[in-house]
Tab-separated table of C-alpha atoms and ligand atoms in Angstrom:
chain	number	residue	atom	x	y	z
A	1	UNK	CA	-0.310	-0.230	0.295
A	2	UNK	CA	1.419	3.427	-0.564
A	3	UNK	CA	2.760	5.483	2.731
A	4	UNK	CA	2.779	9.498	3.159
A	5	UNK	CA	-1.171	9.632	5.128
A	6	UNK	CA	-2.248	13.114	5.356
A	7	UNK	CA	-0.983	15.254	8.544
A	8	UNK	CA	-3.660	14.745	11.189
A	9	UNK	CA	-3.082	18.624	12.018
A	10	UNK	CA	-3.925	19.934	8.214
A	11	UNK	CA	-8.112	21.224	9.131
A	12	UNK	CA	-7.655	22.268	13.380
A	13	UNK	CA	-5.513	21.766	15.759
A	14	UNK	CA	-7.320	18.211	16.709
A	15	UNK	CA	-5.303	14.983	15.444
A	16	UNK	CA	-8.275	13.090	13.817
A	17	UNK	CA	-9.354	9.730	15.292
A	18	UNK	CA	-11.038	7.220	13.790
A	19	UNK	CA	-13.794	5.236	16.098
A	20	UNK	CA	-15.266	2.162	15.528
A	21	UNK	CA	-18.186	0.658	17.962
A	22	UNK	CA	-18.990	-3.640	16.759
A	23	UNK	CA	-22.073	-5.024	17.044
A	24	UNK	CA	-22.782	-6.188	20.039
A	25	UNK	CA	-21.932	-1.999	21.137
A	26	UNK	CA	-24.734	-1.072	18.779
A	27	UNK	CA	-26.517	-4.280	19.138
A	28	UNK	CA	-28.963	-2.144	22.176
A	29	UNK	CA	-30.290	0.948	23.044
A	30	UNK	CA	-28.054	0.939	25.616
A	31	UNK	CA	-25.281	-0.130	23.829
A	32	UNK	CA	-26.130	2.932	21.101
A	33	UNK	CA	-26.626	5.467	23.775
A	34	UNK	CA	-23.274	4.300	25.613
A	35	UNK	CA	-21.570	4.620	22.593
A	36	UNK	CA	-22.522	8.255	21.938
A	37	UNK	CA	-22.112	9.596	25.386
A	38	UNK	CA	-17.682	8.136	24.746
A	39	UNK	CA	-17.920	9.342	20.763
A	40	UNK	CA	-19.335	13.812	22.295
A	41	UNK	CA	-16.945	13.182	25.463
A	42	UNK	CA	-14.377	11.980	22.926
A	43	UNK	CA	-14.923	15.471	20.652
A	44	UNK	CA	-13.218	17.862	23.810
A	45	UNK	CA	-9.343	15.946	22.338
A	46	UNK	CA	-10.387	15.135	18.730
A	47	UNK	CA	-12.104	15.069	15.583
A	48	UNK	CA	-13.575	11.599	15.450
A	49	UNK	CA	-14.861	9.417	12.271
A	50	UNK	CA	-17.025	7.630	13.770
A	51	UNK	CA	-17.399	3.353	11.886
A	52	UNK	CA	-20.446	1.317	13.137
A	53	UNK	CA	-21.069	-2.110	12.140
A	54	UNK	CA	-23.901	-3.961	12.516
A	55	UNK	CA	-26.247	-4.241	15.387
A	56	UNK	CA	-25.098	-7.920	16.997
A	57	UNK	CA	-26.446	-11.186	15.083
A	58	UNK	CA	-27.968	-8.504	11.973
A	59	UNK	CA	-24.943	-9.656	9.294
A	60	UNK	CA	-25.629	-13.331	9.759
A	61	UNK	CA	-29.820	-12.821	9.514
A	62	UNK	CA	-28.673	-11.086	5.902
A	63	UNK	CA	-26.972	-13.676	4.906
A	64	UNK	CA	-29.618	-16.664	5.907
A	65	UNK	CA	-32.291	-14.161	4.500
A	66	UNK	CA	-29.890	-14.375	0.825
A	67	UNK	CA	-28.665	-17.762	1.264
A	68	UNK	CA	-32.750	-18.364	1.615
A	69	UNK	CA	-33.506	-16.299	-0.836
A	70	UNK	CA	-31.025	-17.527	-3.577
A	71	UNK	CA	-33.366	-20.978	-3.635
A	72	UNK	CA	-36.425	-19.143	-5.238
A	73	UNK	CA	-39.600	-20.167	-3.201
A	74	UNK	CA	-38.331	-17.043	-0.933
A	75	UNK	CA	-39.721	-15.375	1.812
A	76	UNK	CA	-37.994	-11.485	1.025
A	77	UNK	CA	-41.614	-9.904	2.486
A	78	UNK	CA	-40.628	-11.861	5.707
A	79	UNK	CA	-37.036	-11.178	6.541
A	80	UNK	CA	-37.313	-7.258	5.550
A	81	UNK	CA	-40.275	-6.373	8.128
A	82	UNK	CA	-37.572	-8.758	10.012
A	83	UNK	CA	-34.940	-6.799	9.847
A	84	UNK	CA	-37.204	-3.732	9.477
A	85	UNK	CA	-38.794	-4.723	12.509
A	86	UNK	CA	-34.740	-4.684	15.018
A	87	UNK	CA	-34.165	-2.313	14.081
A	88	UNK	CA	-38.006	0.093	14.605
A	89	UNK	CA	-36.907	-1.699	18.138
A	90	UNK	CA	-33.716	-0.455	18.472
A	91	UNK	CA	-34.544	3.662	16.698
A	92	UNK	CA	-38.104	3.831	18.879
A	93	UNK	CA	-35.503	2.894	22.679
A	94	UNK	CA	-32.716	4.963	21.265
A	95	UNK	CA	-34.577	8.146	19.747
A	96	UNK	CA	-36.866	9.859	22.551
A	97	UNK	CA	-37.514	12.798	20.598
A	98	UNK	CA	-40.871	12.149	17.711
A	99	UNK	CA	-38.438	14.354	14.622
A	100	UNK	CA	-35.079	12.413	14.856
A	101	UNK	CA	-37.565	9.516	14.551
A	102	UNK	CA	-39.325	10.963	11.934
A	103	UNK	CA	-36.196	11.324	10.126
A	104	UNK	CA	-34.844	7.800	10.595
A	105	UNK	CA	-38.189	6.282	10.226
A	106	UNK	CA	-38.139	7.954	6.333
A	107	UNK	CA	-33.746	6.209	6.160
A	108	UNK	CA	-35.023	2.764	7.245
A	109	UNK	CA	-37.764	2.374	4.181
A	110	UNK	CA	-35.401	3.221	1.860
A	111	UNK	CA	-33.605	1.570	3.614
A	112	UNK	CA	-35.487	-2.032	3.570
A	113	UNK	CA	-37.509	-1.147	0.161
A	114	UNK	CA	-32.790	-1.771	-0.961
A	115	UNK	CA	-32.484	-5.036	0.315
A	116	UNK	CA	-36.435	-5.993	-1.427
A	117	UNK	CA	-34.911	-5.541	-3.966
A	118	UNK	CA	-31.360	-7.253	-3.855
A	119	UNK	CA	-33.566	-9.533	-2.386
A	120	UNK	CA	-35.343	-10.323	-4.677
A	121	UNK	CA	-33.151	-10.499	-7.084
A	122	UNK	CA	-31.202	-12.850	-5.672
A	123	UNK	CA	-31.692	-15.639	-7.717
A	124	UNK	CA	-30.894	-13.682	-10.862
A	125	UNK	CA	-27.250	-14.050	-12.560
A	126	UNK	CA	-25.763	-11.350	-10.641
A	127	UNK	CA	-26.149	-13.183	-7.246
A	128	UNK	CA	-22.944	-12.352	-5.525
A	129	UNK	CA	-23.266	-8.253	-5.998
A	130	UNK	CA	-26.943	-8.584	-4.427
A	131	UNK	CA	-25.219	-10.505	-1.682
A	132	UNK	CA	-23.593	-8.214	-0.728
A	133	UNK	CA	-25.622	-5.279	-1.191
A	134	UNK	CA	-28.336	-8.216	1.408
A	135	UNK	CA	-25.148	-7.978	3.589
A	136	UNK	CA	-24.768	-4.501	4.108
A	137	UNK	CA	-28.448	-3.464	4.597
A	138	UNK	CA	-27.220	-4.050	8.793
A	139	UNK	CA	-24.494	-1.832	8.712
A	140	UNK	CA	-26.212	0.610	6.741
A	141	UNK	CA	-29.699	0.870	8.513
A	142	UNK	CA	-27.412	1.429	11.699
A	143	UNK	CA	-25.483	4.481	10.611
A	144	UNK	CA	-28.028	6.488	10.296
A	145	UNK	CA	-30.125	5.410	13.745
A	146	UNK	CA	-25.801	6.703	15.274
A	147	UNK	CA	-26.199	9.871	13.821
A	148	UNK	CA	-29.777	10.636	14.443
A	149	UNK	CA	-28.427	9.442	18.241
A	150	UNK	CA	-25.256	11.590	18.511
A	151	UNK	CA	-27.922	14.836	17.486
A	152	UNK	CA	-30.336	14.174	20.407
A	153	UNK	CA	-27.766	14.752	22.485
A	154	UNK	CA	-25.769	18.031	20.655
A	155	UNK	CA	-23.455	16.477	18.038
A	156	UNK	CA	-24.369	17.475	14.891
A	157	UNK	CA	-23.589	14.277	12.627
A	158	UNK	CA	-23.363	13.008	9.059
A	159	UNK	CA	-23.929	10.354	7.913
A	160	UNK	CA	-22.053	8.570	5.297
A	161	UNK	CA	-22.444	5.685	3.435
A	162	UNK	CA	-18.624	3.991	2.713
A	163	UNK	CA	-18.992	2.297	-0.396
A	164	UNK	CA	-17.585	6.040	-1.565
A	165	UNK	CA	-15.183	6.130	0.398
A	166	UNK	CA	-13.611	2.512	0.406
A	167	UNK	CA	-12.708	1.442	-2.984
A	168	UNK	CA	-12.169	-2.094	-3.950
A	169	UNK	CA	-12.179	-4.936	-6.144
A	170	UNK	CA	-15.183	-6.231	-7.600
A	171	UNK	CA	-14.171	-9.839	-5.750
A	172	UNK	CA	-18.100	-9.320	-3.480
A	173	UNK	CA	-17.975	-11.154	-0.328
A	174	UNK	CA	-14.316	-10.988	0.262
A	175	UNK	CA	-13.328	-7.596	-1.106
A	176	UNK	CA	-9.726	-6.101	-1.679
A	177	UNK	CA	-9.264	-2.074	-0.820
A	178	UNK	CA	-7.795	-0.251	-3.377
A	179	UNK	CA	-5.436	1.671	-1.770
A	180	UNK	CA	-4.017	4.455	-3.747
A	181	UNK	CA	-8.389	5.340	-4.544
A	182	UNK	CA	-9.764	5.003	-1.252
A	183	UNK	CA	-6.981	7.588	0.416
A	184	UNK	CA	-8.101	9.740	-2.195
A	185	UNK	CA	-11.667	9.407	-2.029
A	186	UNK	CA	-10.718	9.439	1.913
A	187	UNK	CA	-9.143	12.537	1.756
A	188	UNK	CA	-11.297	14.140	-0.279
A	189	UNK	CA	-14.512	13.840	1.612
A	190	UNK	CA	-13.266	14.734	4.347
A	191	UNK	CA	-11.353	17.644	3.272
A	192	UNK	CA	-15.012	19.108	1.389
A	193	UNK	CA	-17.291	17.695	4.206
A	194	UNK	CA	-19.947	19.871	5.775
A	195	UNK	CA	-21.089	19.897	9.411
A	196	UNK	CA	-20.941	17.326	11.585
A	197	UNK	CA	-19.458	14.553	13.290
A	198	UNK	CA	-18.811	11.405	10.366
A	199	UNK	CA	-20.760	8.011	10.981
A	200	UNK	CA	-19.414	5.764	8.604
A	201	UNK	CA	-20.795	2.737	7.872
A	202	UNK	CA	-18.116	-0.332	8.229
A	203	UNK	CA	-17.378	-3.219	6.135
A	204	UNK	CA	-18.997	-1.355	3.222
A	205	UNK	CA	-16.891	-0.460	0.531
A	206	UNK	CA	-17.377	0.109	-3.485
A	207	UNK	CA	-15.361	-0.624	-6.720
A	208	UNK	CA	-15.576	1.806	-9.342
A	209	UNK	CA	-18.815	1.803	-11.173
A	210	UNK	CA	-20.330	1.728	-7.962
A	211	UNK	CA	-21.386	-1.231	-6.762
A	212	UNK	CA	-21.683	-2.673	-2.897
A	213	UNK	CA	-18.984	-4.555	-1.458
A	214	UNK	CA	-18.084	-6.143	1.095
A	215	UNK	CA	-14.952	-7.233	3.295
A	216	UNK	CA	-15.432	-10.119	4.262
A	217	UNK	CA	-16.569	-10.997	7.681
A	218	UNK	CA	-15.746	-8.882	10.776
A	219	UNK	CA	-14.265	-6.531	8.530
A	220	UNK	CA	-15.462	-3.070	10.494
A	221	UNK	CA	-12.063	-3.174	11.389
A	222	UNK	CA	-10.235	-2.547	8.536
A	223	UNK	CA	-13.476	0.112	6.759
A	224	UNK	CA	-11.965	1.084	10.400
A	225	UNK	CA	-8.329	1.081	10.021
A	226	UNK	CA	-8.245	2.412	6.460
A	227	UNK	CA	-10.442	5.532	7.705
A	228	UNK	CA	-7.713	5.828	10.044
A	229	UNK	CA	-4.308	5.176	7.543
A	230	UNK	CA	-6.008	7.635	4.936
A	231	UNK	CA	-6.272	10.558	7.535
A	232	UNK	CA	-3.758	10.766	9.931
A	233	UNK	CA	-6.147	9.964	12.550
A	234	UNK	CA	-3.287	9.848	15.632
A	235	UNK	CA	-5.298	6.191	16.777
A	236	UNK	CA	-8.213	3.860	16.180
A	237	UNK	CA	-10.329	2.962	19.058
A	238	UNK	CA	-11.494	-0.047	18.760
A	239	UNK	CA	-14.609	-0.155	21.206
A	240	UNK	CA	-16.012	-3.648	22.222
A	241	UNK	CA	-18.139	-5.819	24.799
A	242	UNK	CA	-14.861	-6.703	26.553
A	243	UNK	CA	-12.063	-5.323	28.347
A	244	UNK	CA	-9.747	-5.560	25.521
A	245	UNK	CA	-8.494	-8.481	24.184
A	246	UNK	CA	-6.995	-12.396	25.675
A	247	UNK	CA	-3.874	-14.356	24.718
A	248	UNK	CA	-7.712	-16.812	24.991
A	249	UNK	CA	-11.232	-16.539	24.314
A	250	UNK	CA	-11.665	-15.667	28.223
A	251	UNK	CA	-15.306	-17.265	28.039
A	252	UNK	CA	-12.924	-19.931	26.971
A	253	UNK	CA	-10.536	-21.236	28.414
A	254	UNK	CA	-10.383	-20.150	32.207
A	255	UNK	CA	-6.232	-19.662	32.299
A	256	UNK	CA	-6.983	-16.677	28.969
A	257	UNK	CA	-4.436	-13.232	30.190
A	258	UNK	CA	-5.833	-9.846	29.646
A	259	UNK	CA	-3.115	-8.423	27.363
A	260	UNK	CA	-2.611	-4.617	28.217
A	261	UNK	CA	0.000	-4.050	25.437
A	262	UNK	CA	1.464	-5.939	22.548
A	263	UNK	CA	3.631	-4.430	18.882
A	264	UNK	CA	2.511	-4.434	16.393
A	265	UNK	CA	4.105	-7.195	14.948
A	266	UNK	CA	3.127	-9.642	17.700
A	267	UNK	CA	-0.759	-8.364	17.155
A	268	UNK	CA	-0.557	-8.713	13.639
A	269	UNK	CA	0.948	-12.247	13.667
A	270	UNK	CA	-2.044	-13.796	16.282
A	271	UNK	CA	-4.991	-11.282	14.144
A	272	UNK	CA	-3.038	-12.801	10.509
A	273	UNK	CA	-4.035	-15.971	13.092
A	274	UNK	CA	-7.333	-15.968	14.043
A	275	UNK	CA	-6.265	-15.474	17.916
A	276	UNK	CA	-7.806	-11.565	18.949
A	277	UNK	CA	-11.707	-12.009	17.079
A	278	UNK	CA	-10.119	-9.044	14.849
A	279	UNK	CA	-10.033	-8.797	11.212
A	280	UNK	CA	-6.880	-10.646	9.892
A	281	UNK	CA	-6.289	-7.122	8.023
A	282	UNK	CA	-6.857	-5.408	10.819
A	283	UNK	CA	-3.256	-4.090	11.158
A	284	UNK	CA	-2.448	-4.414	7.548
A	285	UNK	CA	-3.105	-0.173	7.193
A	286	UNK	CA	-2.689	0.861	10.697
A	287	UNK	CA	1.261	-0.285	11.092
A	288	UNK	CA	1.810	0.965	7.211
A	289	UNK	CA	1.663	4.807	9.217
A	290	UNK	CA	2.346	3.880	11.987
A	291	UNK	CA	-1.317	4.610	13.873
A	292	UNK	CA	-1.522	2.766	17.524
A	293	UNK	CA	-5.124	0.884	18.293
A	294	UNK	CA	-6.135	0.830	21.415
A	295	UNK	CA	-9.580	-2.074	22.224
A	296	UNK	CA	-11.424	-0.577	24.446
A	297	UNK	CA	-15.469	-2.055	26.657
A	298	UNK	CA	-18.154	0.486	25.808
A	299	UNK	CA	-19.472	-0.289	29.437
A	300	UNK	CA	-16.236	-0.225	31.769
A	301	UNK	CA	-14.686	2.785	29.470
A	302	UNK	CA	-12.890	3.399	32.164
A	303	UNK	CA	-10.590	-0.057	31.519
A	304	UNK	CA	-7.392	0.717	29.847
A	305	UNK	CA	-8.388	-2.267	27.441
A	306	UNK	CA	-5.123	-3.222	25.179
A	307	UNK	CA	-3.086	-0.724	23.644
A	308	UNK	CA	-0.935	-2.334	20.272
A	309	UNK	CA	1.674	0.289	19.298
A	310	UNK	CA	4.908	-0.057	17.573
A	311	UNK	CA	7.571	-1.722	20.526
A	312	UNK	CA	9.366	1.107	21.343
A	313	UNK	CA	6.398	3.724	21.847
A	314	UNK	CA	4.847	0.961	24.244
A	315	UNK	CA	6.441	1.286	27.210
A	316	UNK	CA	5.206	5.135	26.642
A	317	UNK	CA	1.900	4.096	28.033
B	401	LIG	N1	-21.052	-6.622	10.473
B	401	LIG	C1	-20.693	-7.309	9.099
B	401	LIG	C2	-20.480	-8.449	9.899
B	401	LIG	O1	-20.408	-8.842	11.080
B	401	LIG	C3	-18.703	-6.700	9.811
B	401	LIG	C4	-18.253	-6.128	10.963
B	401	LIG	O2	-19.732	-6.825	12.298
B	401	LIG	O3	-17.350	-6.235	11.352
B	401	LIG	O4	-19.877	-9.435	9.979
B	402	MG	MG1	-16.502	-7.704	14.394
């Protein structure tokens, strides 16, 4: 990948920081409210760019919907309604303000129409492309909800579909980032952005022809890292439901040890081996640009989490 990310001090004195919230963090109204509080607090020290996953389990549902829709005797309407119900309930529990709820309802309707059309295309000739639109719906439904929740707490926001930021090849389902074009698109967008704190879809990319792609399961981690890389962020924060990274899955192994600090290369080796629960390519752009990653717990923001950084800087805390 090419080097030389832009200086994070290009526009103001506050650095850009990418905050990524995983599906378990935004899978409930309480989680979304927590996330919004954390973003709001972050605005004191940085210019946040927020990246969100789909609500926990939503992408699994969408993958199942796509698979069922391929064998043409399908309940497209039932799946569309089911996905809609999940997000409508989340919105009702998250947003108290009538106008914001109405705004979200409009975005939801538009996205559900897209989803319905994509499910209908699953039995046609270009099922791989249609499947990516189906899968992307989880994040595309989440972004306007988190954006509305930010607006509700006085943090004016802006929803962004990363299909127009992260350029990929057309390998649907597991697309590869095209670095030069991505950096150009991301910088142009960020420089020219209207007022408002950006909230972008994780997991989603787009081809030069404007087709939606996805970056592989768990791809929101990579989306956040790519944006951090392209914007020269001072760090990426990955907010999740556990207090950092462990040597093994703490739910399954009682001898799992919490990792407070790991150096880049060790973390990369473990991530590639599927051990840290992150998309395997997450650290590549971060290491390329020397951008540290912090893994932190949405429900326990005071916990130190895990810091991943170049070996010489780890000692600085
Ligand atoms: N929602 C996508 C998935 O479940 C991407 C992500 O959460 O990182 O794989
Ligand atoms: Mg994940």
